[in-house]
mmCIF file of C-alpha atoms and ligand atoms in Angstrom:
data_model
loop_
_atom_site.group_PDB
_atom_site.id
_atom_site.type_symbol
_atom_site.label_atom_id
_atom_site.label_comp_id
_atom_site.label_asym_id
_atom_site.label_seq_id
_atom_site.Cartn_x
_atom_site.Cartn_y
_atom_site.Cartn_z
ATOM 1 C CA MET A 30 2.356 18.007 -11.780
ATOM 2 C CA GLU A 31 3.683 20.300 -8.937
ATOM 3 C CA PRO A 32 4.528 18.032 -5.883
ATOM 4 C CA TYR A 33 5.301 19.037 -2.025
ATOM 5 C CA TYR A 34 8.315 19.638 -0.963
ATOM 6 C CA ASP A 35 9.794 20.267 2.194
ATOM 7 C CA PRO A 36 9.832 24.501 1.733
ATOM 8 C CA ASP A 37 6.181 24.167 0.859
ATOM 9 C CA ALA A 38 5.322 22.629 4.031
ATOM 10 C CA SER A 39 4.906 23.911 7.228
ATOM 11 C CA LEU A 40 4.443 21.438 10.442
ATOM 12 C CA GLU A 41 2.613 24.917 12.377
ATOM 13 C CA ILE A 42 -0.307 23.368 12.251
ATOM 14 C CA LEU A 43 0.213 20.383 13.860
ATOM 15 C CA ARG A 44 2.918 21.632 16.488
ATOM 16 C CA LYS A 45 0.306 22.356 19.473
ATOM 17 C CA LYS A 46 -2.237 18.993 18.370
ATOM 18 C CA THR A 47 -2.742 15.809 19.713
ATOM 19 C CA LEU A 48 -1.890 13.311 16.499
ATOM 20 C CA GLY A 49 -3.922 10.019 17.169
ATOM 21 C CA ILE A 50 -2.843 7.231 15.491
ATOM 22 C CA ILE A 51 -5.164 4.459 15.666
ATOM 23 C CA GLY A 52 -3.246 1.187 13.965
ATOM 24 C CA TYR A 53 -0.040 0.684 15.027
ATOM 25 C CA GLY A 54 0.405 -1.843 12.470
ATOM 26 C CA ASN A 55 2.513 -0.909 8.239
ATOM 27 C CA GLN A 56 2.104 2.357 8.382
ATOM 28 C CA GLY A 57 0.791 3.066 12.199
ATOM 29 C CA ARG A 58 3.803 2.132 13.294
ATOM 30 C CA ALA A 59 6.420 4.268 10.217
ATOM 31 C CA GLN A 60 3.927 6.974 10.657
ATOM 32 C CA ALA A 61 3.844 7.008 14.959
ATOM 33 C CA LEU A 62 7.890 6.757 14.679
ATOM 34 C CA ASN A 63 8.049 9.140 11.842
ATOM 35 C CA LEU A 64 5.164 12.028 13.419
ATOM 36 C CA ARG A 65 7.960 11.827 16.967
ATOM 37 C CA ASP A 66 10.278 12.343 15.234
ATOM 38 C CA SER A 67 9.162 15.284 14.414
ATOM 39 C CA GLY A 68 8.428 16.793 17.191
ATOM 40 C CA LEU A 69 5.274 16.391 17.324
ATOM 41 C CA GLU A 70 2.380 14.982 19.756
ATOM 42 C CA VAL A 71 1.345 11.319 18.696
ATOM 43 C CA ILE A 72 -1.717 8.587 21.255
ATOM 44 C CA VAL A 73 -1.910 5.108 19.348
ATOM 45 C CA GLY A 74 -4.555 4.011 20.246
ATOM 46 C CA SER A 75 -5.771 -0.146 19.731
ATOM 47 C CA LEU A 76 -8.650 -2.130 19.651
ATOM 48 C CA ARG A 77 -7.590 -5.585 21.169
ATOM 49 C CA ASP A 78 -3.357 -5.665 21.662
ATOM 50 C CA GLU A 79 -1.265 -7.734 19.895
ATOM 51 C CA THR A 80 0.392 -4.112 18.368
ATOM 52 C CA ALA A 81 -0.500 -2.214 21.704
ATOM 53 C CA GLY A 82 2.634 -4.133 22.995
ATOM 54 C CA GLN A 83 5.185 -2.780 20.101
ATOM 55 C CA ALA A 84 3.480 0.816 20.722
ATOM 56 C CA GLU A 85 4.427 0.291 24.651
ATOM 57 C CA LYS A 86 8.106 -0.798 23.814
ATOM 58 C CA ASP A 87 8.449 1.840 21.016
ATOM 59 C CA GLY A 88 7.435 4.256 24.175
ATOM 60 C CA PHE A 89 3.887 5.454 23.155
ATOM 61 C CA VAL A 90 0.842 5.358 25.818
ATOM 62 C CA VAL A 91 -1.356 2.983 24.382
ATOM 63 C CA ARG A 92 -5.422 3.852 24.646
ATOM 64 C CA SER A 93 -9.074 3.128 24.567
ATOM 65 C CA VAL A 94 -9.832 4.530 20.165
ATOM 66 C CA ALA A 95 -12.711 5.343 21.735
ATOM 67 C CA GLU A 96 -10.285 7.918 23.936
ATOM 68 C CA VAL A 97 -7.797 8.820 20.632
ATOM 69 C CA ALA A 98 -11.228 9.855 19.022
ATOM 70 C CA GLU A 99 -12.091 12.265 21.679
ATOM 71 C CA ARG A 100 -9.293 13.399 22.800
ATOM 72 C CA ALA A 101 -7.512 13.602 19.072
ATOM 73 C CA ASP A 102 -6.966 16.727 16.845
ATOM 74 C CA VAL A 103 -6.028 14.611 13.704
ATOM 75 C CA ILE A 104 -6.972 10.947 14.202
ATOM 76 C CA ALA A 105 -5.147 8.423 11.978
ATOM 77 C CA LEU A 106 -7.335 5.302 10.642
ATOM 78 C CA LEU A 107 -4.238 3.756 9.864
ATOM 79 C CA ILE A 108 -5.428 0.046 10.578
ATOM 80 C CA PRO A 109 -6.828 -2.027 7.639
ATOM 81 C CA ASP A 110 -9.251 -1.126 4.994
ATOM 82 C CA GLU A 111 -11.734 -3.309 5.858
ATOM 83 C CA VAL A 112 -12.544 -3.421 9.331
ATOM 84 C CA GLN A 113 -11.855 0.673 9.280
ATOM 85 C CA ARG A 114 -16.189 1.030 8.535
ATOM 86 C CA GLU A 115 -16.267 -0.807 11.536
ATOM 87 C CA VAL A 116 -14.625 0.672 13.510
ATOM 88 C CA TYR A 117 -15.466 3.806 12.840
ATOM 89 C CA ASN A 118 -19.780 2.823 12.939
ATOM 90 C CA ASP A 119 -18.729 1.856 16.294
ATOM 91 C CA VAL A 120 -16.295 3.948 17.648
ATOM 92 C CA LEU A 121 -15.657 6.901 15.543
ATOM 93 C CA ARG A 122 -19.373 8.446 14.805
ATOM 94 C CA THR A 123 -20.574 8.848 17.663
ATOM 95 C CA ARG A 124 -17.070 10.898 19.147
ATOM 96 C CA LEU A 125 -16.264 12.680 15.964
ATOM 97 C CA ARG A 126 -16.416 17.062 16.810
ATOM 98 C CA GLY A 127 -16.748 20.073 14.597
ATOM 99 C CA GLY A 128 -13.187 21.020 13.906
ATOM 100 C CA GLN A 129 -11.229 17.397 14.177
ATOM 101 C CA THR A 130 -9.698 16.347 10.646
ATOM 102 C CA LEU A 131 -9.838 12.576 9.835
ATOM 103 C CA ASP A 132 -6.727 10.934 7.734
ATOM 104 C CA PHE A 133 -6.670 7.907 6.135
ATOM 105 C CA ALA A 134 -4.014 6.175 4.192
ATOM 106 C CA HIS A 135 -6.181 4.498 1.282
ATOM 107 C CA GLY A 136 -8.647 6.861 -0.131
ATOM 108 C CA TYR A 137 -11.102 3.338 -0.735
ATOM 109 C CA ASN A 138 -13.883 4.118 2.181
ATOM 110 C CA ILE A 139 -14.849 7.252 1.561
ATOM 111 C CA HIS A 140 -14.332 6.832 -2.060
ATOM 112 C CA PHE A 141 -16.808 3.974 -2.220
ATOM 113 C CA GLY A 142 -19.117 5.929 0.437
ATOM 114 C CA LEU A 143 -18.809 3.483 3.054
ATOM 115 C CA ILE A 144 -17.599 5.863 5.977
ATOM 116 C CA ALA A 145 -18.885 9.434 5.407
ATOM 117 C CA PRO A 146 -17.637 11.626 8.134
ATOM 118 C CA PRO A 147 -19.917 14.994 9.649
ATOM 119 C CA PRO A 148 -19.491 17.363 7.614
ATOM 120 C CA ASP A 149 -18.195 19.562 9.643
ATOM 121 C CA VAL A 150 -15.267 17.087 9.800
ATOM 122 C CA ASP A 151 -12.414 17.308 8.268
ATOM 123 C CA VAL A 152 -11.061 14.695 5.972
ATOM 124 C CA ILE A 153 -7.390 14.490 3.986
ATOM 125 C CA MET A 154 -5.695 11.442 2.642
ATOM 126 C CA VAL A 155 -1.434 10.846 3.472
ATOM 127 C CA ALA A 156 -1.316 7.819 1.322
ATOM 128 C CA PRO A 157 2.762 6.979 1.639
ATOM 129 C CA ARG A 158 3.353 5.134 -2.003
ATOM 130 C CA MET A 159 5.372 2.120 0.133
ATOM 131 C CA ILE A 160 5.154 -0.550 3.094
ATOM 132 C CA GLY A 161 5.959 1.006 6.228
ATOM 133 C CA THR A 162 8.707 -0.613 7.477
ATOM 134 C CA GLU A 163 9.930 1.372 4.502
ATOM 135 C CA VAL A 164 8.590 4.588 5.654
ATOM 136 C CA ARG A 165 10.224 4.484 9.012
ATOM 137 C CA GLU A 166 13.580 3.558 7.288
ATOM 138 C CA SER A 167 13.888 5.617 4.476
ATOM 139 C CA PHE A 168 13.367 8.595 6.854
ATOM 140 C CA VAL A 169 15.735 7.199 9.436
ATOM 141 C CA ALA A 170 17.514 7.311 6.198
ATOM 142 C CA GLY A 171 17.032 11.187 5.645
ATOM 143 C CA ARG A 172 15.232 10.438 1.953
ATOM 144 C CA GLY A 173 11.768 10.263 2.366
ATOM 145 C CA ALA A 174 9.111 8.154 0.873
ATOM 146 C CA PRO A 175 6.478 9.534 -1.523
ATOM 147 C CA ALA A 176 3.529 9.884 -0.889
ATOM 148 C CA PHE A 177 -0.553 10.874 -2.547
ATOM 149 C CA ILE A 178 -2.066 13.403 -0.903
ATOM 150 C CA ALA A 179 -6.457 14.622 -0.642
ATOM 151 C CA VAL A 180 -9.141 16.366 0.730
ATOM 152 C CA ALA A 181 -11.986 14.823 1.112
ATOM 153 C CA GLN A 182 -14.232 17.257 2.825
ATOM 154 C CA ASP A 183 -12.835 20.723 4.013
ATOM 155 C CA ALA A 184 -14.590 22.063 6.927
ATOM 156 C CA SER A 185 -11.814 24.483 8.444
ATOM 157 C CA GLY A 186 -11.067 25.798 5.540
ATOM 158 C CA HIS A 187 -7.461 24.664 6.462
ATOM 159 C CA ALA A 188 -7.707 20.800 5.700
ATOM 160 C CA LEU A 189 -4.684 21.369 3.040
ATOM 161 C CA GLU A 190 -2.412 22.701 4.998
ATOM 162 C CA THR A 191 -3.112 20.270 7.897
ATOM 163 C CA ALA A 192 -3.061 16.969 4.702
ATOM 164 C CA LEU A 193 0.967 19.471 4.387
ATOM 165 C CA ALA A 194 2.030 19.620 7.320
ATOM 166 C CA TRP A 195 1.483 15.662 7.930
ATOM 167 C CA ALA A 196 2.922 14.668 5.127
ATOM 168 C CA ARG A 197 6.216 16.362 6.458
ATOM 169 C CA GLY A 198 5.744 14.657 9.787
ATOM 170 C CA ILE A 199 6.350 11.658 7.711
ATOM 171 C CA GLY A 200 8.985 12.524 6.002
ATOM 172 C CA ALA A 201 6.748 12.939 2.553
ATOM 173 C CA THR A 202 7.343 15.978 1.567
ATOM 174 C CA ARG A 203 10.711 15.489 1.191
ATOM 175 C CA ALA A 204 11.371 12.849 -1.335
ATOM 176 C CA GLY A 205 7.954 14.564 -3.276
ATOM 177 C CA ALA A 206 3.822 14.994 -1.960
ATOM 178 C CA PHE A 207 1.803 14.709 -4.716
ATOM 179 C CA LYS A 208 -2.022 16.214 -4.901
ATOM 180 C CA THR A 209 -4.916 13.842 -6.095
ATOM 181 C CA THR A 210 -7.996 12.896 -5.146
ATOM 182 C CA PHE A 211 -9.020 10.031 -2.950
ATOM 183 C CA ALA A 212 -11.024 8.378 -6.697
ATOM 184 C CA GLU A 213 -7.879 8.713 -8.020
ATOM 185 C CA GLU A 214 -5.556 7.581 -5.783
ATOM 186 C CA THR A 215 -8.405 4.724 -4.825
ATOM 187 C CA GLU A 216 -8.767 3.894 -9.518
ATOM 188 C CA LEU A 217 -5.094 3.984 -9.282
ATOM 189 C CA ASP A 218 -4.185 1.418 -6.158
ATOM 190 C CA LEU A 219 -6.825 -1.013 -7.171
ATOM 191 C CA PHE A 220 -5.679 -1.256 -11.178
ATOM 192 C CA GLN A 221 -2.446 -1.737 -10.285
ATOM 193 C CA GLU A 222 -3.591 -4.679 -8.000
ATOM 194 C CA GLN A 223 -6.768 -5.594 -10.664
ATOM 195 C CA ALA A 224 -4.957 -5.198 -14.266
ATOM 196 C CA VAL A 225 -1.347 -5.134 -13.944
ATOM 197 C CA TRP A 226 0.382 -7.311 -10.699
ATOM 198 C CA PRO A 227 -1.924 -10.303 -11.893
ATOM 199 C CA LEU A 228 -0.459 -10.152 -15.270
ATOM 200 C CA LEU A 229 2.564 -10.943 -13.595
ATOM 201 C CA PHE A 230 1.609 -13.153 -11.425
ATOM 202 C CA ARG A 231 -0.010 -15.359 -13.838
ATOM 203 C CA THR A 232 2.937 -14.899 -16.293
ATOM 204 C CA TRP A 233 4.597 -16.830 -13.633
ATOM 205 C CA THR A 234 3.527 -19.728 -13.002
ATOM 206 C CA THR A 235 2.549 -20.491 -16.011
ATOM 207 C CA ALA A 236 6.218 -19.840 -17.596
ATOM 208 C CA PHE A 237 7.208 -21.746 -14.413
ATOM 209 C CA GLU A 238 4.802 -24.886 -14.397
ATOM 210 C CA MET A 239 5.197 -25.600 -18.672
ATOM 211 C CA LEU A 240 9.325 -25.262 -17.874
ATOM 212 C CA VAL A 241 9.455 -28.036 -14.898
ATOM 213 C CA GLU A 242 7.084 -29.503 -17.624
ATOM 214 C CA LYS A 243 9.384 -29.836 -20.199
ATOM 215 C CA GLY A 244 12.370 -31.298 -17.497
ATOM 216 C CA PHE A 245 13.401 -27.808 -15.956
ATOM 217 C CA PRO A 246 14.596 -28.393 -12.631
ATOM 218 C CA PRO A 247 11.938 -26.091 -10.172
ATOM 219 C CA GLU A 248 15.004 -24.587 -7.924
ATOM 220 C CA MET A 249 16.806 -23.803 -11.623
ATOM 221 C CA VAL A 250 13.773 -22.450 -12.793
ATOM 222 C CA ALA A 251 11.904 -19.588 -10.334
ATOM 223 C CA LEU A 252 16.393 -18.271 -9.012
ATOM 224 C CA GLU A 253 16.073 -18.172 -13.114
ATOM 225 C CA MET A 254 12.728 -16.046 -12.517
ATOM 226 C CA TYR A 255 12.777 -13.920 -8.820
ATOM 227 C CA GLY A 256 15.032 -15.682 -6.414
ATOM 228 C CA SER A 257 18.223 -14.509 -7.414
ATOM 229 C CA GLY A 258 17.516 -10.962 -7.017
ATOM 230 C CA GLU A 259 17.513 -9.827 -10.366
ATOM 231 C CA ALA A 260 13.972 -9.352 -11.250
ATOM 232 C CA ALA A 261 13.826 -6.944 -8.368
ATOM 233 C CA GLU A 262 17.119 -5.544 -8.802
ATOM 234 C CA ILE A 263 15.315 -4.495 -12.865
ATOM 235 C CA PHE A 264 12.316 -2.965 -11.043
ATOM 236 C CA ARG A 265 15.051 -1.138 -8.835
ATOM 237 C CA GLU A 266 16.231 0.211 -11.986
ATOM 238 C CA MET A 267 12.949 0.679 -13.472
ATOM 239 C CA ALA A 268 12.505 3.230 -11.026
ATOM 240 C CA ARG A 269 15.761 4.482 -10.347
ATOM 241 C CA VAL A 270 16.967 5.523 -14.690
ATOM 242 C CA GLY A 271 13.571 4.236 -16.288
ATOM 243 C CA PHE A 272 11.679 0.978 -17.498
ATOM 244 C CA PHE A 273 13.514 1.204 -21.568
ATOM 245 C CA LYS A 274 16.560 2.397 -19.888
ATOM 246 C CA GLN A 275 17.344 -0.540 -17.008
ATOM 247 C CA THR A 276 17.657 -2.526 -20.481
ATOM 248 C CA ARG A 277 20.488 -1.074 -21.310
ATOM 249 C CA PHE A 278 22.698 -2.961 -18.265
ATOM 250 C CA HIS A 279 21.059 -6.821 -20.485
ATOM 251 C CA SER A 280 23.334 -7.652 -22.792
ATOM 252 C CA GLN A 281 22.225 -6.979 -26.230
ATOM 253 C CA THR A 282 20.334 -10.406 -26.991
ATOM 254 C CA SER A 283 18.330 -9.923 -23.262
ATOM 255 C CA GLN A 284 17.014 -6.699 -25.268
ATOM 256 C CA TYR A 285 16.790 -7.377 -28.632
ATOM 257 C CA GLY A 286 14.463 -11.236 -27.498
ATOM 258 C CA THR A 287 12.946 -8.656 -25.160
ATOM 259 C CA LEU A 288 11.460 -5.641 -26.699
ATOM 260 C CA THR A 289 11.228 -7.473 -30.426
ATOM 261 C CA ARG A 290 8.410 -10.583 -28.237
ATOM 262 C CA ALA A 291 6.972 -7.660 -26.260
ATOM 263 C CA SER A 292 6.024 -5.254 -29.169
ATOM 264 C CA ALA A 293 4.901 -8.886 -31.005
ATOM 265 C CA ILE A 294 2.321 -9.854 -28.620
ATOM 266 C CA PRO A 295 -0.254 -11.807 -30.286
ATOM 267 C CA PHE A 296 -3.061 -10.193 -27.481
ATOM 268 C CA ALA A 297 -1.868 -6.844 -26.825
ATOM 269 C CA LYS A 298 -5.905 -6.211 -27.814
ATOM 270 C CA GLU A 299 -6.685 -9.073 -25.679
ATOM 271 C CA ILE A 300 -4.938 -7.076 -22.391
ATOM 272 C CA GLY A 301 -5.911 -3.711 -23.214
ATOM 273 C CA ASP A 302 -9.128 -5.781 -22.773
ATOM 274 C CA PHE A 303 -8.816 -7.334 -19.982
ATOM 275 C CA MET A 304 -7.346 -3.582 -18.133
ATOM 276 C CA ASP A 305 -10.183 -1.483 -19.249
ATOM 277 C CA LYS A 306 -12.665 -4.179 -17.999
ATOM 278 C CA ALA A 307 -10.794 -3.567 -14.395
ATOM 279 C CA LEU A 308 -10.574 -0.628 -13.783
ATOM 280 C CA ALA A 309 -14.545 -0.220 -15.660
ATOM 281 C CA GLY A 310 -15.383 -2.198 -12.027
ATOM 282 C CA ILE A 311 -13.591 -0.655 -10.218
ATOM 283 C CA ARG A 312 -14.772 2.890 -11.086
ATOM 284 C CA ASP A 313 -18.676 1.571 -11.285
ATOM 285 C CA GLY A 314 -18.274 -0.443 -7.665
ATOM 286 C CA ARG A 315 -18.664 -3.736 -8.934
ATOM 287 C CA PHE A 316 -15.567 -4.522 -7.852
ATOM 288 C CA ASP A 317 -16.642 -3.264 -4.333
ATOM 289 C CA ALA A 318 -20.233 -4.989 -4.063
ATOM 290 C CA GLU A 319 -17.716 -8.425 -4.972
ATOM 291 C CA TRP A 320 -14.935 -7.203 -2.284
ATOM 292 C CA ARG A 321 -18.164 -6.769 0.249
ATOM 293 C CA LYS A 322 -19.887 -9.734 -0.461
ATOM 294 C CA GLU A 323 -16.710 -11.483 -0.607
ATOM 295 C CA GLN A 324 -15.921 -10.002 3.675
ATOM 296 C CA ALA A 325 -19.401 -11.156 5.015
ATOM 297 C CA ALA A 326 -19.510 -14.582 3.841
ATOM 298 C CA GLY A 327 -16.590 -14.729 5.788
ATOM 299 C CA TYR A 328 -13.372 -15.217 3.120
ATOM 300 C CA PRO A 329 -15.004 -18.224 0.853
ATOM 301 C CA VAL A 330 -13.139 -17.275 -1.923
ATOM 302 C CA PHE A 331 -10.242 -15.775 -1.139
ATOM 303 C CA LYS A 332 -9.526 -19.218 0.949
ATOM 304 C CA LYS A 333 -9.837 -21.774 -1.303
ATOM 305 C CA LEU A 334 -7.102 -19.670 -3.856
ATOM 306 C CA ARG A 335 -4.871 -18.380 -0.826
ATOM 307 C CA ALA A 336 -5.522 -22.332 -0.588
ATOM 308 C CA GLN A 337 -4.455 -22.689 -3.900
ATOM 309 C CA ALA A 338 -1.282 -20.507 -3.793
ATOM 310 C CA ASP A 339 0.164 -22.498 -0.629
ATOM 311 C CA SER A 340 -0.214 -25.778 -2.207
ATOM 312 C CA HIS A 341 1.149 -24.392 -5.926
ATOM 313 C CA PRO A 342 4.336 -26.674 -6.385
ATOM 314 C CA ILE A 343 6.934 -23.035 -6.771
ATOM 315 C CA ASN A 344 6.847 -22.794 -2.984
ATOM 316 C CA ASN A 345 8.514 -26.668 -2.512
ATOM 317 C CA ALA A 346 11.312 -24.809 -5.247
ATOM 318 C CA GLU A 347 11.656 -21.971 -3.025
ATOM 319 C CA VAL A 348 12.642 -23.912 -0.358
ATOM 320 C CA GLU A 349 14.777 -25.914 -2.276
ATOM 321 C CA MET A 350 16.180 -22.733 -3.798
ATOM 322 C CA ARG A 351 16.557 -20.976 -0.611
ATOM 323 C CA ARG A 352 18.634 -24.072 0.757
ATOM 324 C CA LEU A 353 21.122 -24.677 -1.599
ATOM 325 C CA LEU A 354 21.696 -20.736 -1.972
ATOM 326 C CA ARG A 355 22.348 -21.718 2.174
ATOM 327 C CA ILE A 356 19.735 -18.586 2.427
ATOM 328 C CA LYS A 357 17.532 -19.277 5.428
ATOM 329 C CA SER A 358 14.011 -20.224 4.737
ATOM 330 C CA GLU A 359 11.132 -17.660 5.879
HETATM 331 P P1 NDP B 407 -1.713 -3.183 9.044
HETATM 332 O O1 NDP B 407 -2.632 -4.972 8.633
HETATM 333 O O2 NDP B 407 -0.715 -2.899 9.012
HETATM 334 O O3 NDP B 407 -3.143 -2.870 10.354
HETATM 335 C C1 NDP B 407 -3.129 -3.541 11.366
HETATM 336 C C2 NDP B 407 -3.223 -2.615 13.117
HETATM 337 O O4 NDP B 407 -4.605 -2.139 12.769
HETATM 338 C C3 NDP B 407 -2.912 -3.097 14.109
HETATM 339 O O5 NDP B 407 -2.601 -2.068 14.145
HETATM 340 C C4 NDP B 407 -3.388 -4.311 14.586
HETATM 341 O O6 NDP B 407 -4.004 -4.364 16.024
HETATM 342 C C5 NDP B 407 -5.053 -3.979 14.423
HETATM 343 N N1 NDP B 407 -6.146 -3.728 13.854
HETATM 344 C C6 NDP B 407 -6.788 -4.455 12.819
HETATM 345 N N2 NDP B 407 -7.843 -5.603 12.886
HETATM 346 C C7 NDP B 407 -8.194 -5.092 13.664
HETATM 347 C C8 NDP B 407 -9.860 -4.948 13.672
HETATM 348 N N3 NDP B 407 -10.908 -5.526 13.287
HETATM 349 N N4 NDP B 407 -10.376 -3.778 15.182
HETATM 350 C C9 NDP B 407 -8.946 -2.894 15.347
HETATM 351 N N5 NDP B 407 -7.806 -2.078 15.113
HETATM 352 C C10 NDP B 407 -7.810 -3.407 13.986
HETATM 353 O O7 NDP B 407 -2.631 -1.591 8.368
HETATM 354 P P2 NDP B 407 -1.654 -1.398 7.047
HETATM 355 O O8 NDP B 407 -0.885 -0.631 8.204
HETATM 356 O O9 NDP B 407 -1.537 -2.565 5.860
HETATM 357 O O10 NDP B 407 -3.003 -0.435 6.049
HETATM 358 C C11 NDP B 407 -3.403 0.725 7.015
HETATM 359 C C12 NDP B 407 -4.115 1.617 6.264
HETATM 360 O O11 NDP B 407 -2.446 1.984 5.203
HETATM 361 C C13 NDP B 407 -4.874 1.046 5.698
HETATM 362 O O12 NDP B 407 -6.000 2.186 4.885
HETATM 363 C C14 NDP B 407 -3.968 1.182 3.799
HETATM 364 O O13 NDP B 407 -4.270 1.198 2.496
HETATM 365 C C15 NDP B 407 -2.582 1.569 4.230
HETATM 366 N N6 NDP B 407 -2.062 1.554 2.787
HETATM 367 C C16 NDP B 407 -0.907 0.147 3.181
HETATM 368 C C17 NDP B 407 0.273 0.261 3.727
HETATM 369 C C18 NDP B 407 0.710 -0.246 3.470
HETATM 370 O O14 NDP B 407 2.464 -0.510 3.917
HETATM 371 N N7 NDP B 407 0.637 -1.927 3.675
HETATM 372 C C19 NDP B 407 1.152 1.315 2.001
HETATM 373 C C20 NDP B 407 -0.130 2.794 2.144
HETATM 374 C C21 NDP B 407 -0.840 2.335 2.306
HETATM 375 P P3 NDP B 407 -3.521 -6.302 16.904
HETATM 376 O O15 NDP B 407 -2.362 -6.386 15.690
HETATM 377 O O16 NDP B 407 -3.416 -5.516 17.806
HETATM 378 O O17 NDP B 407 -4.641 -7.231 15.951
#
């Protein structure tokens, strides 16, 4: 899989065009600033005013979403995935015209058919594999953040060229822009969220609960598990030198303990089955149906689980841990 780098992507196709960013949050702000710094003309569209103020402070003229839909040649929908369909149906659908490009930073709504743009519009995705602040900071530092790019609809015959130019404008081709599909990006993203992170979350909360029950001080457990930043450092080193290679930075006792116990986990098959089930539910649309039902009902399960998480004793342990480390609590 060969990514595209700067020399493979020209900004030319975007030079005489107006780029419309709808939503000025995590991705919206980072992408708008990077594209402007790349010498392109950017306008920002906002429905509400919370982030509109930030866009104005950053020197953008903020327009209504409807105006951006009418004026922009490329429209990036950078608002939360759950509201994209509503904004598309209420404002964009009747205004889109042939020759425009609709850009996404995640494939969800197109992949699951929640948004179905007219056939004469190009539909592309430039999905940074990084949170917005880092998309901006890495651009300013000259590195750029990698991205997945894809084309779902190529009415003009130049959709890939546009996606590459956008990727270059936000700095992604400095690091590498990997061509994929909306389906693959969506499935990988959801799989990580639904099959990998849950295991880690459950492992750490179970470890915390068990160790505290056995008498270990809660703040010490939180410090050991992730509070010192060592865990974050391990993840950074996994990306930098390698998943297994980073184990060499730890003592032999640590390496031996981890490798022997990992290879002998008695429920490895169950983990595989859990992951299989998660992927199947993503692929056959069951997760999407469940999530839309949850949204329509006003998020009852989500709210309950968030409340449970907010009242978990690990929160108090962290406050105490930060007090002892003299770190200001968020
Ligand atoms: P944010 O949650 O940061 O988006 C906030 C922006 O959307 C604000 O401008 C907000 O306006 C606006 N907004 C919120 N609700 C509505 C609404 N109902 N109608 C209109 N505007 C609304 O989004 P992200 O940047 O996190 O995500 C944007 C896209 O990027 C998504 O597709 C996401 O999957 C993708 N993505 C996100 C990443 C990230 O860094 N978080 C990483 C990679 C991809 P106001 O403040 O005025 O309410």
